[in-house]
Amino acid sequence: MNWIKHYIGGEFIESPKTLKNINPATKQLLGEIHQAGETEVNMAIEAAEQAFPFWSQLSFEQRSSYLNKMAHEIEKRLDDFAAAETKDTGKPISTSFSVDIPRSIKNLRFYANSLNYHKEAFYNSPDQAYNLTLSEPLGIVACISPWNLPLYLFTWKIAPALITGNTVIAKPSEMTPITAFMLSEICQKINLPPGVLNILHGKGDQIGKYLNTHPQIRAISFTGSTRVGKQIAKEASSNLTKVALEMGGKNATVIFNDCDIERACKEAVRAAFSNQGQICLCGSRILIQDEIYDKAIKIIVKETKKLKPGNPLEEKTNFGSLVSEAHFEKILDFLNYAKEKKYKILTGGEEIQVENCDGYFIPPTLIEDVPMECKLNQEEIFGPVATISSFTDDEDALNSINNSSYGLSCSLWSNNHQRNLKLAEAIETGMIWFNTWMHRDLRTTFGGLKNSGFNKEGLEDSFKFFTRTKNICFKY
Ligand code: NAD
């Protein structure tokens, strides 16, 4: 049994109420999570406030050394972290081991070294004056993260917040708290100064109602659903607290006649179903140009069938369980709707039993010929369900890509880069890939448009978000 306690002021703190933490692949009880509320938020604010003067005045190199130590300690326990994440999320251990936990380490190391990439603004004005922009930490900031890539997204927020000299109150998802708790053990082990990073556990609304409106919180960096993001923005506006929102997506993978069809189709399947379709960037709408439609469908269905739900702890498993019972029920509702509407299900479509795992498994599902206005093409399902439709020409493709309230990402599969660039200018998403998917360079901007995001992440965006600036002008 794991007891997930808060980490406040360098100490592990309990609360009177707890929640159950369930392994979604087996329905077994993993442990109990302490539920933070007003008392714990206030304790965390006090600890973060006390730590701020010391932490903000450390040199960049000193703060950097703590981030590097965190990364080093996670790396030493890579196996433990991967196994813990797999039990918490139901994702295949191969994913945790080779993607999620290494990327968490990389996030910490990247920001530990980020001064190498960061640029300060300096202008030599024509009228014999220098202008210099000074960036300062904000104070206490909140970092709120979701369950789908628990430590990966958690570290992506706390690392820039800490390196820029802020003290942090972080809130991992109550669905997947274990790796954040393990990180708090590491913070204690490496003697991170108390109060620099405080981690609160439990249901978001119970914590959010005190955190989002607290006047001492200077910024909230949130990744999660559009519904909760909008609520946070509304509540935070009462104090003009800065918000960065990374939210949902309904992304298109667009396969043109002239692409490398085999490669495009394989990547379309990876884009649709990685992490059981539970990645904000997943390409859940596959659009195929009509000339190659039949051929592409065959490859896509064949590749999809290679993904077989299995015991997430077995190394050979390439497809895991959904994250929770509630999420599983939500996906089944979408599938029932597709059946009621008599849409053609090419593969998947029903829950599935996995040997020795009594959990929440649905195989990757492809649904054909769903109208673009249908909720299966408009709402974020965030699970192993993708639609497939055809298009005639560039204009038809563009209309479908942009026919969404979301605007996170899009991938175009075509060797005609002139066309790709022309389309990219008209596509309403924050990220556009040509002949690739989910390719990330941490120096570049990241985030969505429309209902997918507000204030981006990425090196310069995060430095800007987590600091306040002053302009100093001096005449010579
Ligand atoms: P969610 O919005 O339910 O929860 C996200 C976090 O917010 C959790 O830690 C939760 O406890 C907390 N929370 C809930 N209510 C809150 C409140 N009132 N105040 C403060 N915090 C609150 O999202 P989820 O179900 O955990 O994650 C799935 C969603 O995240 C999907 O919509 C997915 O697209 C999105 N996501 C987006 C990105 C991105 O970068 N754009 C990345 C990953 C996931």
mmCIF file of N, CA and C in Angstrom, residues 226 246-252 280-281 285 378 401-410 427-432 446-454 456:
data_model
loop_
_atom_site.group_PDB
_atom_site.id
_atom_site.type_symbol
_atom_site.label_atom_id
_atom_site.label_comp_id
_atom_site.label_asym_id
_atom_site.label_seq_id
_atom_site.Cartn_x
_atom_site.Cartn_y
_atom_site.Cartn_z
ATOM 1 N N THR A 226 -10.160 21.338 -21.423
ATOM 2 C CA THR A 226 -10.591 22.710 -21.737
ATOM 3 C C THR A 226 -11.616 23.185 -20.706
ATOM 4 N N GLU A 246 -2.734 24.645 -21.311
ATOM 5 C CA GLU A 246 -2.508 23.655 -22.379
ATOM 6 C C GLU A 246 -3.655 22.665 -22.284
ATOM 7 N N MET A 247 -4.533 22.651 -23.280
ATOM 8 C CA MET A 247 -5.781 21.910 -23.095
ATOM 9 C C MET A 247 -6.025 20.889 -24.211
ATOM 10 N N GLY A 248 -7.270 20.559 -24.420
ATOM 11 C CA GLY A 248 -7.597 19.423 -25.275
ATOM 12 C C GLY A 248 -7.307 19.622 -26.757
ATOM 13 N N GLY A 249 -7.501 18.555 -27.515
ATOM 14 C CA GLY A 249 -7.264 18.620 -28.949
ATOM 15 C C GLY A 249 -8.177 17.662 -29.708
ATOM 16 N N LYS A 250 -8.357 17.924 -30.987
ATOM 17 C CA LYS A 250 -9.092 17.002 -31.869
ATOM 18 C C LYS A 250 -8.336 17.070 -33.184
ATOM 19 N N ASN A 251 -7.177 16.445 -33.186
ATOM 20 C CA ASN A 251 -6.170 16.726 -34.215
ATOM 21 C C ASN A 251 -6.352 15.856 -35.454
ATOM 22 N N ALA A 252 -6.021 16.440 -36.594
ATOM 23 C CA ALA A 252 -6.162 15.713 -37.858
ATOM 24 C C ALA A 252 -4.803 15.201 -38.333
ATOM 25 N N CYS A 280 -2.776 14.433 -25.748
ATOM 26 C CA CYS A 280 -3.493 15.585 -26.302
ATOM 27 C C CYS A 280 -3.218 15.743 -27.788
ATOM 28 N N LEU A 281 -2.037 15.317 -28.244
ATOM 29 C CA LEU A 281 -1.621 15.509 -29.638
ATOM 30 C C LEU A 281 -2.074 14.370 -30.553
ATOM 31 N N ARG A 285 -8.510 12.207 -35.848
ATOM 32 C CA ARG A 285 -9.273 12.308 -37.103
ATOM 33 C C ARG A 285 -8.290 12.033 -38.246
ATOM 34 N N GLN A 378 -16.107 15.997 -33.290
ATOM 35 C CA GLN A 378 -16.020 17.334 -32.687
ATOM 36 C C GLN A 378 -15.547 17.299 -31.234
ATOM 37 N N ILE A 401 -9.895 20.033 -41.554
ATOM 38 C CA ILE A 401 -8.905 20.262 -40.485
ATOM 39 C C ILE A 401 -9.410 21.356 -39.545
ATOM 40 N N ASN A 402 -9.897 22.446 -40.132
ATOM 41 C CA ASN A 402 -10.290 23.603 -39.312
ATOM 42 C C ASN A 402 -11.701 23.505 -38.759
ATOM 43 N N ASN A 403 -12.415 22.438 -39.117
ATOM 44 C CA ASN A 403 -13.786 22.281 -38.625
ATOM 45 C C ASN A 403 -13.749 21.698 -37.212
ATOM 46 N N SER A 404 -13.269 22.502 -36.273
ATOM 47 C CA SER A 404 -13.105 22.043 -34.896
ATOM 48 C C SER A 404 -12.990 23.256 -33.985
ATOM 49 N N SER A 405 -13.525 23.136 -32.779
ATOM 50 C CA SER A 405 -13.353 24.241 -31.816
ATOM 51 C C SER A 405 -11.952 24.184 -31.211
ATOM 52 N N TYR A 406 -11.269 23.034 -31.400
ATOM 53 C CA TYR A 406 -9.900 22.889 -30.887
ATOM 54 C C TYR A 406 -8.891 23.333 -31.927
ATOM 55 N N GLY A 407 -7.669 23.588 -31.500
ATOM 56 C CA GLY A 407 -6.623 23.995 -32.444
ATOM 57 C C GLY A 407 -5.246 23.635 -31.928
ATOM 58 N N LEU A 408 -5.079 22.356 -31.586
ATOM 59 C CA LEU A 408 -3.792 21.987 -30.988
ATOM 60 C C LEU A 408 -2.748 21.624 -32.043
ATOM 61 N N SER A 409 -2.986 20.547 -32.794
ATOM 62 C CA SER A 409 -1.939 20.139 -33.734
ATOM 63 C C SER A 409 -2.550 19.485 -34.969
ATOM 64 N N CYS A 410 -1.683 19.262 -35.931
ATOM 65 C CA CYS A 410 -2.130 18.687 -37.205
ATOM 66 C C CYS A 410 -0.892 18.092 -37.861
ATOM 67 N N ILE A 427 -3.981 26.795 -41.625
ATOM 68 C CA ILE A 427 -4.444 25.827 -40.618
ATOM 69 C C ILE A 427 -4.475 26.496 -39.237
ATOM 70 N N GLU A 428 -5.582 26.272 -38.525
ATOM 71 C CA GLU A 428 -5.754 26.937 -37.226
ATOM 72 C C GLU A 428 -5.349 26.019 -36.083
ATOM 73 N N THR A 429 -4.084 25.601 -36.079
ATOM 74 C CA THR A 429 -3.573 24.834 -34.941
ATOM 75 C C THR A 429 -2.219 25.413 -34.539
ATOM 76 N N GLY A 430 -1.874 25.213 -33.285
ATOM 77 C CA GLY A 430 -0.617 25.796 -32.786
ATOM 78 C C GLY A 430 0.612 25.042 -33.258
ATOM 79 N N MET A 431 0.429 23.780 -33.634
ATOM 80 C CA MET A 431 1.567 22.994 -34.120
ATOM 81 C C MET A 431 1.181 22.250 -35.386
ATOM 82 N N ILE A 432 2.095 22.286 -36.331
ATOM 83 C CA ILE A 432 1.834 21.612 -37.614
ATOM 84 C C ILE A 432 3.082 20.818 -37.977
ATOM 85 N N PHE A 446 5.444 25.588 -27.865
ATOM 86 C CA PHE A 446 4.523 24.449 -27.813
ATOM 87 C C PHE A 446 3.178 24.935 -27.299
ATOM 88 N N GLY A 447 2.103 24.505 -27.962
ATOM 89 C CA GLY A 447 0.780 24.809 -27.432
ATOM 90 C C GLY A 447 -0.220 25.044 -28.523
ATOM 91 N N GLY A 448 -1.472 25.209 -28.109
ATOM 92 C CA GLY A 448 -2.548 25.254 -29.086
ATOM 93 C C GLY A 448 -3.137 26.627 -29.308
ATOM 94 N N LEU A 449 -4.070 26.670 -30.267
ATOM 95 C CA LEU A 449 -4.882 27.854 -30.537
ATOM 96 C C LEU A 449 -6.325 27.499 -30.157
ATOM 97 N N LYS A 450 -7.220 28.442 -30.335
ATOM 98 C CA LYS A 450 -8.653 28.246 -30.089
ATOM 99 C C LYS A 450 -8.885 27.606 -28.702
ATOM 100 N N ASN A 451 -9.710 26.571 -28.612
ATOM 101 C CA ASN A 451 -9.998 25.986 -27.294
ATOM 102 C C ASN A 451 -8.885 25.073 -26.773
ATOM 103 N N SER A 452 -7.771 25.033 -27.470
ATOM 104 C CA SER A 452 -6.673 24.145 -27.036
ATOM 105 C C SER A 452 -5.631 24.857 -26.199
ATOM 106 N N GLY A 453 -5.576 26.155 -26.243
ATOM 107 C CA GLY A 453 -4.503 26.748 -25.444
ATOM 108 C C GLY A 453 -4.500 28.241 -25.377
ATOM 109 N N PHE A 454 -3.795 28.704 -24.349
ATOM 110 C CA PHE A 454 -3.649 30.133 -24.103
ATOM 111 C C PHE A 454 -2.333 30.315 -23.368
ATOM 112 N N LYS A 456 1.754 29.872 -24.343
ATOM 113 C CA LYS A 456 2.365 28.602 -24.726
ATOM 114 C C LYS A 456 3.491 28.172 -23.801
#
